[in-house]
Amino acid sequence: MTHPHLRPATEALAVEFGLSKDEWGLVLQKLGRTPNVTELGIFSVMWSEHCSYKSSRAHLAKFPTSGPRVIYGPGENAGAVDIGEGLACIFKMESHNHPSFIEPYQGAATGVGGILRDVFTMGARPVALMNALRFGDPEHPKTRRLVDGVVRGIGGYGNCVGVPTVGGETNFHRGYNGNILVNAMAVGIARADRIFTSAAKGAGNPVVYVGAKTGRDGIHGATMASAEFTEEAESQRPTVQVGDPFLEKLLIEACLELMESDAIVGIQDMGAAGLTSSSVEMASKGGAGIVLDIDAIPAREENMSPYEFMLSESQERMLMVLKPGREAEAEKIFTKWGLDAAVIGHTTDTGRLQLVWKGETVCDLPLGPLADEAPKYERPYRKPEPPAALEPTAVPPMPFPLALTKIMSCPDMASKRWIWEQYDRHVMGDTVQDSSSDAAIVRLHGSTRALAISCDVTPRYVQADPYEGGKQAVAENWRNLTAVGATPIAITDNLNFGNPQRPEIMGQIVAAIEGMAEACRTLDFPVVSGNVSLYNETNGQAIPPTPAVGGVGLLEDVQRRADLAGMKEGDVLILVGRTHGALGSSLYLRECFGREDGAPPPVDLALEKRTGDVVRGLIERGAVHTVHDLSDGGLACAAADMALASGVGVYLEPHAALPAHAWLFGEDQARYLIAVAPHEADEVYEAAERAGVDAEPVGVAGGCEIAYGDEAVDLADLRAANEGWLPAYMGGGV
């Protein structure tokens, strides 16, 4: 009797697997025959949005992806940039959104595990993790449980695997009620002359499976991640994988040990679509073919079929192609680390994926249609109409103490200490600055140099105007790296959007990418890796468009850096940059008046670069040490952040030309707040004047209040409000 997975597939099954009727017709055309169910499963995951980027590939090509430091751009497991002294930084960001909504602990944990594998697959030792989290309305009945599970999952995996989680961002908005976002970023360091890629070139090379055994968990995970949610999302729990961070730690060490030899031809993480995507990508990139012996795959469960082996997303597994005769060497290393290593096939020159099971060929597919020839759509889109600018006078004032307290204690701005204290931020001993800074700083081990890392996007800006919001996401990331004194090098991105088959959503995607691309070009900040996560919606309700940006910068001397916690009594506060009082789509508008209207602040990229270069130059010369970029909440909230971090109050001078609320809470871009001793202020003004950049004194540090004119908030009261919200919420008290 024929096994069900070897019977001929049908159009109805193709639709169930996530393919359209047209795509089913294309499969028949490419093959010249009807595939069996196993072959259809392979097509369905390789043609899923998650693996093929079929709706976004045409637009992703707009990103600048090269530069003097870029070693590998998009297309590899992760991006690689030259950081000098024979070293490369390898980094990438990826989503685990759908799995984390269904099963928050394991969804988030395996997201961390997967992004770590993308980095060490290329020969890098992971040195830092970051995350960008978006949750629904705190009042929503699922939100508290999701926050708890996701944070525990990230901490549980990262802490156990021994890589510090050094920062990130966490937002709340009702737009994520039915579809949270969990974006994980990993950064590693490799020798620049020993970076490994996935291309499996040449015929007759052994294909070796290493790591954990394969089970039935995560089957069709890539397909699930490429579809909208319905109310029955929890029923998809079997598509979520289970992670083992201790096994991953062993896998890191075993792979890095084998990488010290010259045995490896190509290596690939088994991520989304598991053995299918890894084998197809390796063989197709190498211009080869591949034969796999299903019976040789280490199995965790009984009676698994080829379909289950190929589509399982069991964690902590890698696929590698070795030079002939090096199998025993690899097996010895992996056995030493207590891991499976099995030769499960060999490369060919056929350009085909062939599976053998119980002595019979049960799958025989050309690689082209599975990889480079996968569908690529120019989906119709409707360009979004940007809203009108909001004049400061069109927004009502609110007493300064009330407005500042409201904003600083709102879910987005409240201290996330409850979250980051669950993460080991200092394991490995090289974390110099962490979650409390504009950017995390991780020392290059044994060196005076360091990396700066940041994650940024302001979804409310992208919702209002995807083009300007896309520009701003890149600009704010560049600004955060600059604010600690780092030279920005490159970014990875995680483009989280709704259903691309809706023209208005596709319009958001196109506009955001074009805005991001413009910012990357102007700021010399190329895109070297990334991830696209679409269909983030439930019952037709899309998330706010959220193109998260993860950036990396370099500090040549870690002693010449800035922080926001060094403000001292008597310091002068200098605002570098120009203020117009932009209140459209601002936190002031949302938190004080429940409004989310108006154009976001425009981003003048040339001004952004000029202003940032001035500030970075001052930090590099050792002229300033206390700097904070201005973003959410504008000047008042930046000053409050510095006051809370430094433990000293601030007096802000009233502004003659702008209404008080616009001056204090406007979110104009390309601005930094610097605190210096009075005798050091002239150097800041002179540097700004030489560059044609505005700089003006706006206040002085001292006392135990944050004051504006004759209105004030007690610093202790503000700290209680800022630090109290999240613990009270998670304790059930809010």
XYZ file of C-alpha atoms in Angstrom:
734
model
C 0.000 0.000 0.000
C 1.404 3.430 -0.975
C 2.332 5.718 1.932
C -0.056 8.712 2.091
C 2.848 11.153 1.638
C 3.863 9.430 -1.616
C 0.438 9.578 -3.239
C -0.241 12.135 -5.978
C -1.017 15.613 -4.640
C -4.127 17.593 -5.549
C -5.005 21.235 -6.085
C -7.097 21.206 -2.902
C -4.085 20.012 -0.895
C -1.869 22.655 -2.526
C -4.297 25.357 -1.357
C -4.340 23.807 2.129
C -0.519 24.002 2.090
C -0.658 27.737 1.327
C -0.174 27.792 -2.452
C -2.569 29.634 -4.741
C -4.361 27.844 -7.581
C -2.096 29.654 -10.035
C 0.964 28.473 -8.131
C -0.341 24.895 -8.242
C -0.579 25.262 -12.003
C 2.987 26.588 -12.082
C 4.209 23.543 -10.107
C 2.608 21.237 -12.684
C 4.150 23.259 -15.491
C 7.650 23.270 -13.977
C 7.580 19.530 -13.265
C 5.673 18.344 -16.303
C 3.844 15.951 -13.971
C 1.826 15.803 -10.750
C 4.024 15.893 -7.649
C 3.489 13.500 -4.778
C 2.499 14.901 -1.370
C 6.118 15.038 -0.150
C 7.199 16.958 -3.241
C 4.246 19.326 -2.879
C 5.215 19.936 0.764
C 8.718 20.893 -0.369
C 7.333 23.286 -3.008
C 4.907 24.821 -0.514
C 7.556 25.733 2.055
C 10.121 26.911 -0.496
C 7.480 29.079 -2.183
C 6.132 30.410 1.113
C 6.583 34.111 1.771
C 8.870 33.214 4.666
C 11.378 31.398 2.420
C 10.962 32.950 -1.038
C 10.223 36.637 -0.259
C 8.004 36.453 -3.337
C 6.132 39.698 -2.577
C 9.153 41.739 -1.478
C 12.163 40.590 -3.552
C 11.526 43.134 -6.300
C 11.568 45.993 -3.791
C 14.355 44.747 -1.510
C 16.665 45.273 -4.491
C 16.309 49.031 -3.829
C 18.471 48.796 -0.692
C 22.134 49.773 -0.926
C 23.993 46.605 0.069
C 27.656 47.315 -0.613
C 30.331 49.533 0.858
C 34.010 49.579 1.726
C 33.442 47.502 4.866
C 30.867 45.032 3.486
C 32.204 41.478 3.083
C 28.869 39.676 2.598
C 25.564 41.414 2.027
C 22.052 39.901 1.850
C 21.823 36.323 0.599
C 24.006 34.598 3.156
C 22.992 33.310 6.591
C 23.915 36.739 8.001
C 25.671 39.930 6.927
C 29.425 40.346 7.399
C 31.356 43.611 7.713
C 35.069 44.286 8.118
C 35.839 45.903 11.487
C 39.601 46.011 11.055
C 42.520 44.224 12.719
C 41.646 41.027 10.833
C 38.136 40.758 12.318
C 34.623 40.723 10.880
C 31.309 41.437 12.572
C 28.559 39.004 11.552
C 24.972 40.010 12.359
C 21.335 39.570 11.455
C 17.802 40.127 12.749
C 14.880 37.719 12.282
C 11.262 37.414 13.351
C 9.489 34.721 15.323
C 6.159 36.537 15.455
C 3.518 33.905 14.763
C 5.130 31.181 16.904
C 5.509 33.608 19.821
C 1.827 34.529 19.730
C 0.811 30.871 19.709
C 3.324 29.634 22.300
C 5.159 32.653 23.761
C 7.922 30.935 25.734
C 9.057 28.457 23.072
C 8.310 30.844 20.213
C 10.618 33.502 21.640
C 13.241 31.003 22.834
C 13.561 29.304 19.454
C 13.681 32.710 17.771
C 16.821 33.417 19.806
C 18.244 29.971 18.991
C 17.620 30.390 15.284
C 19.261 33.798 15.001
C 22.297 32.575 16.935
C 22.707 29.730 14.434
C 22.569 32.166 11.517
C 25.585 33.928 13.022
C 27.793 31.043 14.162
C 27.073 29.159 10.920
C 29.336 31.735 9.277
C 32.203 31.039 11.681
C 31.460 33.762 14.231
C 31.362 33.440 17.984
C 28.132 35.164 19.111
C 28.896 38.059 21.476
C 25.550 39.851 21.850
C 21.794 39.480 21.482
C 19.131 42.160 21.113
C 15.385 42.087 20.622
C 12.576 44.327 19.420
C 9.208 43.419 20.978
C 5.722 44.771 20.214
C 2.759 43.774 22.346
C -0.912 44.683 22.275
C -2.878 47.014 24.511
C -1.982 46.336 28.161
C -5.733 46.078 28.823
C -6.118 43.223 26.323
C -6.704 39.913 28.152
C -3.785 38.132 26.424
C -1.117 40.826 26.710
C 0.203 40.145 30.219
C 0.625 36.409 29.549
C 2.366 37.090 26.239
C 4.817 39.568 27.805
C 5.610 37.097 30.568
C 6.154 34.146 28.220
C 8.192 36.022 25.610
C 10.503 37.653 28.151
C 11.063 34.371 29.969
C 11.708 32.614 26.649
C 14.305 35.167 25.532
C 15.999 35.202 28.929
C 15.833 31.444 29.374
C 17.494 30.699 26.039
C 20.039 33.528 25.949
C 21.089 33.108 29.582
C 21.543 29.344 29.238
C 23.464 29.515 25.974
C 25.798 32.065 27.541
C 25.393 35.044 25.192
C 24.498 38.411 26.761
C 21.204 40.089 25.850
C 22.381 43.684 25.847
C 19.365 45.745 24.811
C 16.344 46.255 22.629
C 12.983 47.980 22.702
C 9.499 47.090 23.895
C 6.308 48.858 22.776
C 2.609 48.374 23.435
C -0.232 49.265 21.057
C -3.671 47.883 20.399
C -2.624 47.298 16.768
C -0.636 44.258 17.982
C -3.498 42.731 19.997
C -3.911 39.795 17.623
C -0.347 39.507 16.324
C 2.622 40.407 18.519
C 6.106 40.926 17.095
C 9.212 39.196 18.433
C 12.284 40.241 16.448
C 15.637 38.865 17.610
C 19.079 40.128 16.614
C 22.435 38.395 17.097
C 25.934 39.772 16.653
C 29.114 37.715 16.412
C 32.824 38.135 15.758
C 34.801 36.074 13.245
C 38.212 36.151 11.643
C 37.789 38.058 8.386
C 39.786 35.397 6.528
C 37.733 32.503 7.912
C 34.079 33.210 7.103
C 31.915 30.282 6.020
C 29.166 30.431 3.419
C 26.333 28.108 2.473
C 27.262 27.320 -1.154
C 27.907 23.575 -1.604
C 30.076 23.491 -4.707
C 31.249 20.338 -6.446
C 29.883 16.827 -6.895
C 30.671 13.797 -4.748
C 31.060 15.699 -1.468
C 29.511 14.135 1.653
C 26.449 15.838 3.146
C 26.622 15.695 6.946
C 23.776 16.321 9.390
C 24.857 17.549 12.841
C 23.163 18.522 16.088
C 19.882 17.355 17.588
C 17.763 14.467 16.316
C 14.752 15.224 14.104
C 11.224 14.983 15.470
C 7.801 16.028 14.262
C 7.828 19.502 15.838
C 7.467 22.596 13.701
C 6.180 20.864 10.563
C 4.871 23.551 8.189
C 6.178 26.282 10.490
C 7.296 28.356 7.476
C 3.848 28.011 5.914
C 2.160 29.004 9.180
C 4.439 32.061 9.362
C 3.287 33.066 5.856
C -0.450 33.176 6.553
C -2.870 35.415 8.410
C -4.145 34.437 11.834
C -7.735 33.640 12.676
C -9.345 33.312 16.096
C -8.140 29.696 16.191
C -4.430 30.644 16.281
C -3.761 28.593 19.423
C -4.749 25.431 17.559
C -1.520 25.800 15.575
C 0.646 25.072 18.645
C 2.103 21.891 17.049
C 3.764 24.088 14.389
C 5.920 25.736 17.100
C 9.309 24.188 17.761
C 10.863 23.414 21.152
C 14.354 24.689 21.905
C 17.266 23.372 23.986
C 19.802 26.140 24.728
C 22.279 23.775 26.391
C 22.396 21.679 23.222
C 22.825 24.855 21.175
C 25.842 25.825 23.296
C 27.418 22.452 22.481
C 26.565 22.955 18.805
C 28.307 26.353 18.777
C 31.472 24.919 20.284
C 31.515 21.844 18.021
C 30.968 23.891 14.841
C 33.616 26.465 15.769
C 36.062 23.653 16.513
C 35.465 21.980 13.144
C 35.757 25.381 11.475
C 39.354 25.601 12.666
C 40.100 22.928 10.052
C 39.644 23.213 6.291
C 37.134 20.369 6.125
C 33.985 22.391 5.383
C 32.836 23.211 1.848
C 29.522 24.806 2.874
C 27.377 25.027 5.995
C 23.775 26.080 6.613
C 21.479 26.381 9.617
C 18.311 24.291 9.500
C 15.919 27.132 10.202
C 12.542 27.740 8.585
C 11.587 24.716 6.446
C 14.350 22.698 8.130
C 16.159 20.145 6.014
C 14.303 21.268 2.889
C 15.502 24.873 2.816
C 19.028 24.056 3.997
C 19.627 21.351 1.392
C 17.957 23.270 -1.457
C 19.764 26.542 -0.688
C 23.188 24.917 -0.303
C 22.942 22.907 -3.520
C 21.380 25.688 -5.606
C 23.884 28.348 -4.456
C 26.726 25.944 -5.283
C 25.319 25.109 -8.699
C 25.170 21.460 -7.675
C 22.588 18.789 -6.973
C 21.968 16.786 -3.809
C 20.859 13.250 -2.900
C 19.665 12.577 0.645
C 19.210 9.159 2.258
C 16.185 9.642 4.504
C 16.925 6.447 6.455
C 20.276 7.885 7.593
C 18.774 10.973 9.288
C 18.969 10.766 13.113
C 15.355 10.495 14.285
C 13.796 11.321 17.638
C 10.486 9.616 16.844
C 9.389 6.324 15.314
C 8.074 5.746 11.790
C 8.703 9.211 10.435
C 8.050 9.685 6.712
C 10.227 11.596 4.205
C 7.638 14.395 4.289
C 8.031 14.722 8.073
C 11.829 14.580 7.952
C 12.032 17.230 5.246
C 9.515 19.662 6.771
C 10.320 19.276 10.465
C 11.697 22.412 12.113
C 13.285 20.638 15.078
C 15.824 22.992 16.598
C 19.601 22.965 17.077
C 20.428 21.280 13.753
C 22.883 22.158 10.977
C 23.668 20.779 7.553
C 27.186 20.819 6.190
C 28.969 19.660 3.088
C 32.499 18.404 3.723
C 35.494 17.642 1.596
C 35.648 13.895 0.825
C 37.432 11.867 3.475
C 36.829 14.357 6.312
C 33.693 12.662 7.674
C 35.467 10.828 10.511
C 37.124 14.055 11.666
C 33.745 15.785 11.896
C 32.105 12.811 13.594
C 34.871 12.677 16.213
C 34.420 16.357 17.106
C 30.619 16.162 17.315
C 30.707 12.923 19.290
C 33.081 14.596 21.769
C 30.472 17.309 22.287
C 27.683 14.708 22.674
C 25.978 15.546 19.365
C 24.737 13.496 16.440
C 26.760 13.626 13.234
C 25.635 11.464 10.324
C 26.452 11.326 6.634
C 22.999 11.544 5.050
C 23.842 12.047 1.383
C 26.181 13.562 -1.188
C 26.310 16.355 -3.705
C 25.824 15.695 -7.422
C 26.063 17.586 -10.692
C 22.411 17.002 -11.616
C 20.880 20.261 -10.359
C 18.186 18.186 -8.629
C 17.000 17.375 -5.109
C 16.565 13.623 -4.795
C 15.355 11.732 -1.718
C 15.870 8.024 -1.235
C 13.759 6.140 1.351
C 13.807 2.407 1.918
C 15.824 1.989 -1.264
C 13.405 3.931 -3.488
C 13.584 7.449 -4.902
C 10.550 9.164 -3.372
C 11.281 12.737 -4.469
C 13.041 14.035 -7.582
C 12.763 17.771 -8.119
C 14.750 20.315 -10.151
C 16.414 22.860 -7.824
C 15.820 25.913 -10.033
C 12.046 26.125 -9.482
C 12.550 25.655 -5.729
C 15.121 28.438 -5.426
C 15.913 31.223 -7.913
C 12.897 30.488 -10.105
C 10.400 30.656 -7.230
C 7.504 33.033 -7.940
C 8.398 36.716 -7.749
C 5.472 39.112 -7.682
C 5.130 42.789 -8.507
C 1.994 43.056 -6.433
C -0.280 46.020 -7.112
C 0.032 48.726 -4.501
C -1.556 51.997 -3.545
C 0.861 54.653 -2.385
C -0.228 55.998 0.992
C -1.363 59.611 1.229
C 0.706 61.347 3.932
C -1.397 63.283 6.446
C -1.185 67.042 6.722
C 1.344 68.594 9.083
C -0.019 69.518 12.490
C 0.716 73.075 13.577
C 1.794 73.356 17.245
C -1.092 75.756 17.846
C -3.557 73.029 16.733
C -2.535 70.919 19.743
C -3.736 71.986 23.182
C -1.287 72.649 26.010
C -1.199 70.600 29.204
C 0.531 71.579 32.467
C 4.183 70.520 32.268
C 4.254 68.304 35.404
C 1.140 66.388 34.332
C 2.254 65.947 30.705
C 5.782 64.821 31.636
C 4.524 62.332 34.218
C 1.901 60.931 31.823
C 4.436 60.372 29.047
C 7.291 59.058 31.195
C 4.998 56.509 32.858
C 3.136 55.369 29.722
C 3.745 51.744 28.619
C 6.162 52.718 25.819
C 8.289 55.072 27.939
C 8.069 53.375 31.340
C 11.277 51.724 32.505
C 11.755 48.213 31.150
C 13.953 47.214 34.089
C 11.512 44.382 34.913
C 12.349 42.947 31.484
C 16.088 43.469 31.198
C 16.852 42.355 34.720
C 15.714 38.879 33.589
C 18.453 38.869 30.938
C 22.101 38.135 31.679
C 23.574 41.287 30.194
C 27.170 40.813 31.296
C 28.016 37.149 30.687
C 31.325 36.887 28.733
C 32.526 40.003 30.580
C 32.685 42.401 27.615
C 29.432 44.374 27.995
C 30.419 47.996 28.647
C 26.967 49.634 28.351
C 23.624 47.854 28.107
C 19.873 48.399 28.011
C 19.973 51.731 29.819
C 21.930 53.535 27.041
C 21.091 54.844 23.575
C 23.103 51.906 22.211
C 24.683 48.893 23.864
C 28.478 48.721 23.785
C 30.324 45.397 23.704
C 34.113 45.393 23.882
C 36.034 43.375 21.321
C 37.595 40.847 23.671
C 41.120 41.731 24.764
C 40.972 45.043 22.891
C 40.334 48.738 23.507
C 37.906 48.744 20.567
C 34.179 47.996 20.834
C 30.960 47.483 18.910
C 27.856 49.598 19.464
C 24.476 47.968 18.745
C 20.950 49.387 18.609
C 17.420 48.413 17.465
C 14.958 51.100 16.355
C 11.685 51.915 14.642
C 8.781 54.225 15.506
C 5.688 52.369 14.207
C 3.332 55.314 14.734
C 5.441 57.373 12.296
C 5.431 54.547 9.723
C 1.669 54.169 10.130
C 1.171 57.876 9.447
C 3.686 58.153 6.587
C 5.570 54.968 5.658
C 8.151 56.823 3.576
C 9.148 59.336 6.262
C 8.743 56.651 8.938
C 11.101 54.347 7.036
C 13.664 57.155 6.779
C 13.279 57.895 10.480
C 13.816 54.269 11.561
C 17.234 54.229 9.876
C 18.075 57.778 10.997
C 17.245 57.090 14.637
C 19.356 53.942 14.608
C 22.264 55.914 13.111
C 21.679 58.616 15.745
C 21.669 56.150 18.647
C 25.004 54.674 17.553
C 26.388 58.179 17.065
C 25.173 59.275 20.516
C 27.538 56.817 22.212
C 30.445 57.850 19.975
C 30.387 54.988 17.470
C 30.853 55.247 13.720
C 27.762 53.564 12.192
C 28.760 50.754 9.795
C 25.732 48.813 8.527
C 22.227 47.620 9.340
C 20.095 44.524 9.324
C 16.325 44.885 9.160
C 13.136 43.074 10.028
C 10.241 44.249 7.859
C 7.011 43.405 9.696
C 3.822 44.145 7.737
C 0.338 42.804 7.067
C -1.039 41.027 3.992
C 0.866 42.111 0.828
C -2.077 41.067 -1.342
C -3.931 44.127 -0.059
C -2.782 47.130 -2.177
C -2.780 49.496 0.810
C -0.455 47.171 2.774
C 1.808 46.644 -0.243
C 1.896 50.434 -0.541
C 3.190 50.670 3.035
C 5.886 48.083 2.264
C 7.085 49.846 -0.887
C 7.104 53.332 0.669
C 8.876 52.203 3.845
C 11.566 50.357 1.869
C 12.122 53.400 -0.361
C 12.423 55.697 2.668
C 14.814 53.326 4.404
C 16.889 52.959 1.230
C 17.220 56.728 0.856
C 18.367 57.065 4.470
C 20.870 54.226 4.071
C 22.376 55.864 0.981
C 22.675 59.336 2.506
C 24.060 58.079 5.824
C 26.470 55.528 4.242
C 24.711 52.822 6.218
C 24.242 49.770 3.923
C 21.833 46.883 4.516
C 23.782 43.606 4.869
C 21.098 41.183 6.028
C 17.464 41.061 7.028
C 14.142 39.334 7.220
C 10.671 39.999 5.849
C 7.672 38.995 7.950
C 4.355 39.488 6.172
C 0.750 38.440 6.852
C 0.998 39.842 10.370
C -2.736 40.283 10.813
C -5.684 38.636 12.438
C -9.156 38.481 10.921
C -8.120 41.075 8.331
C -6.738 43.553 10.877
C -3.083 44.330 10.075
C -0.450 45.345 12.592
C 0.984 48.862 12.433
C 3.748 48.702 9.788
C 6.944 47.979 11.735
C 10.219 47.921 9.756
C 12.643 47.345 12.638
C 16.260 48.365 12.079
C 19.215 46.783 13.868
C 22.456 48.713 13.462
C 26.094 48.123 14.321
C 28.803 50.751 14.795
C 32.458 50.746 15.782
C 34.284 52.566 18.592
C 38.035 52.706 18.018
C 38.623 53.552 21.695
C 36.053 52.342 24.195
C 37.246 54.986 26.681
C 36.116 57.712 24.262
C 32.409 57.030 24.531
C 29.303 58.809 25.787
C 26.427 57.792 28.027
C 23.308 59.518 29.284
C 24.132 58.852 32.961
C 27.082 61.186 33.508
C 25.305 64.496 34.141
C 26.604 66.438 37.187
C 25.327 69.299 39.316
C 26.005 72.581 37.529
C 26.351 71.094 34.041
C 24.978 73.139 31.158
C 22.455 71.372 28.896
C 23.050 72.141 25.226
C 20.545 71.196 22.535
C 22.322 70.441 19.252
C 19.932 70.593 16.298
C 16.946 72.656 15.250
C 13.508 72.591 16.897
C 10.268 73.417 15.064
C 7.929 71.802 17.593
C 6.732 68.800 15.532
C 3.787 67.288 17.409
C 2.143 65.200 14.657
C 2.035 61.478 15.549
C 3.889 62.328 18.771
C 3.741 60.634 22.160
C 2.520 63.913 23.661
C -0.486 63.856 21.324
C -1.236 60.184 21.962
C -0.672 59.945 25.695
C -2.098 63.320 26.722
C -5.040 63.539 24.307
C -5.603 60.043 22.879
C -4.879 61.271 19.344
C -2.693 59.610 16.705
C -3.124 62.083 13.849
C -0.836 64.418 11.949
C 2.282 64.003 9.854
C 5.315 62.602 11.673
C 8.382 64.832 11.939
C 10.138 65.158 8.558
C 13.652 63.707 8.315
C 16.270 65.951 6.708
C 18.960 63.350 6.064
C 21.698 65.807 5.096
C 21.083 67.705 8.341
C 20.948 64.397 10.245
C 24.410 63.489 8.944
C 25.917 66.913 9.578
C 24.536 67.111 13.113
C 25.562 63.564 14.012
C 29.068 64.036 12.649
C 29.497 67.076 14.911
C 28.380 65.179 18.016
C 30.467 62.091 17.206
C 33.521 64.284 16.625
C 33.092 65.875 20.054
C 32.844 62.456 21.708
C 35.858 61.085 19.801
C 37.946 64.078 20.946
C 36.926 63.474 24.543
C 35.199 66.878 24.682
C 31.820 65.487 25.805
C 30.822 62.363 27.749
C 27.104 62.812 28.450
C 24.880 62.686 25.360
C 21.328 61.553 24.605
C 19.564 61.584 21.261
C 16.115 63.161 21.117
C 13.272 60.930 19.970
C 10.053 59.899 21.751
C 8.820 62.714 23.967
C 11.289 65.287 22.652
C 13.450 67.584 24.789
C 11.575 67.181 28.071
C 11.720 63.385 28.012
C 15.379 63.339 26.935
C 16.216 65.626 29.853
C 14.136 63.416 32.175
C 15.972 60.302 30.960
C 19.316 61.941 31.716
C 18.117 63.185 35.094
C 16.838 59.763 36.139
C 19.989 58.014 34.907
C 22.320 60.534 36.574
C 20.364 61.069 39.799
C 20.375 64.851 39.472
C 17.585 67.289 38.632
C 17.278 69.637 35.645
C 15.987 73.154 35.096
C 14.831 73.815 31.513
C 14.675 77.399 30.266
C 11.400 78.631 28.750
C 11.571 79.217 25.000
C 10.486 82.561 23.605
C 9.409 81.620 20.083
C 7.524 78.311 20.460
C 4.523 77.302 22.562
C 5.810 75.522 25.676
C 4.313 72.119 24.827
C 5.781 72.195 21.300
C 9.221 73.218 22.570
C 9.230 70.594 25.306
C 7.558 67.615 23.632
C 8.015 68.182 19.875
C 9.772 65.250 18.247
C 11.882 67.017 15.612
C 14.671 64.811 14.293
C 18.467 65.289 14.059
C 18.775 66.512 17.653
C 20.993 65.611 20.619
C 21.090 66.809 24.228
C 24.578 67.247 25.657
C 25.518 67.936 29.297
C 28.907 69.610 29.874
C 30.621 71.662 32.559
C 30.182 75.407 31.866
C 33.844 75.892 30.862
C 33.491 73.129 28.230
C 30.418 74.591 26.528
C 32.279 76.856 24.074
C 33.890 73.878 22.328
C 30.405 72.478 21.599
C 29.120 75.810 20.236
C 32.209 76.325 18.094
C 32.065 72.793 16.598
C 28.385 73.266 15.765
C 28.971 76.689 14.221
C 31.786 75.368 11.996
C 29.416 72.700 10.647
C 26.458 75.046 10.213
C 24.452 73.256 12.901
C 22.261 74.897 15.579
C 23.356 74.613 19.214
C 21.864 76.490 22.149
C 21.823 76.277 25.949
C 18.460 75.009 27.158
C 18.977 74.452 30.866
C 21.191 73.488 33.746
C 21.566 70.378 35.914
C 21.008 70.528 39.656
C 18.586 70.019 42.497
C 16.055 67.231 42.831
C 13.328 68.350 40.411
C 12.727 68.525 36.706
C 11.551 72.082 36.245
C 10.376 74.241 33.380
C 9.941 77.881 34.314
C 7.997 77.855 37.571
C 6.506 74.348 37.067
C 8.310 71.273 38.409
C 8.105 67.527 38.972
C 9.919 65.944 41.907
C 12.585 63.572 40.538
C 11.730 60.878 43.083
C 8.039 61.036 42.123
C 8.897 60.805 38.425
C 11.195 57.840 39.082
C 8.425 56.056 40.977
C 6.006 56.625 38.079
C 8.560 55.647 35.429
C 9.831 52.511 37.168
C 6.569 51.481 38.755
C 4.290 50.888 35.794
C 5.673 47.624 34.400
C 6.231 45.761 37.708
C 2.728 46.794 38.830
C 1.268 45.680 35.503
C 3.014 42.318 35.515
C 2.004 41.851 39.127
C -1.615 42.367 38.138
C -1.893 45.727 39.860
C -2.504 47.963 36.825
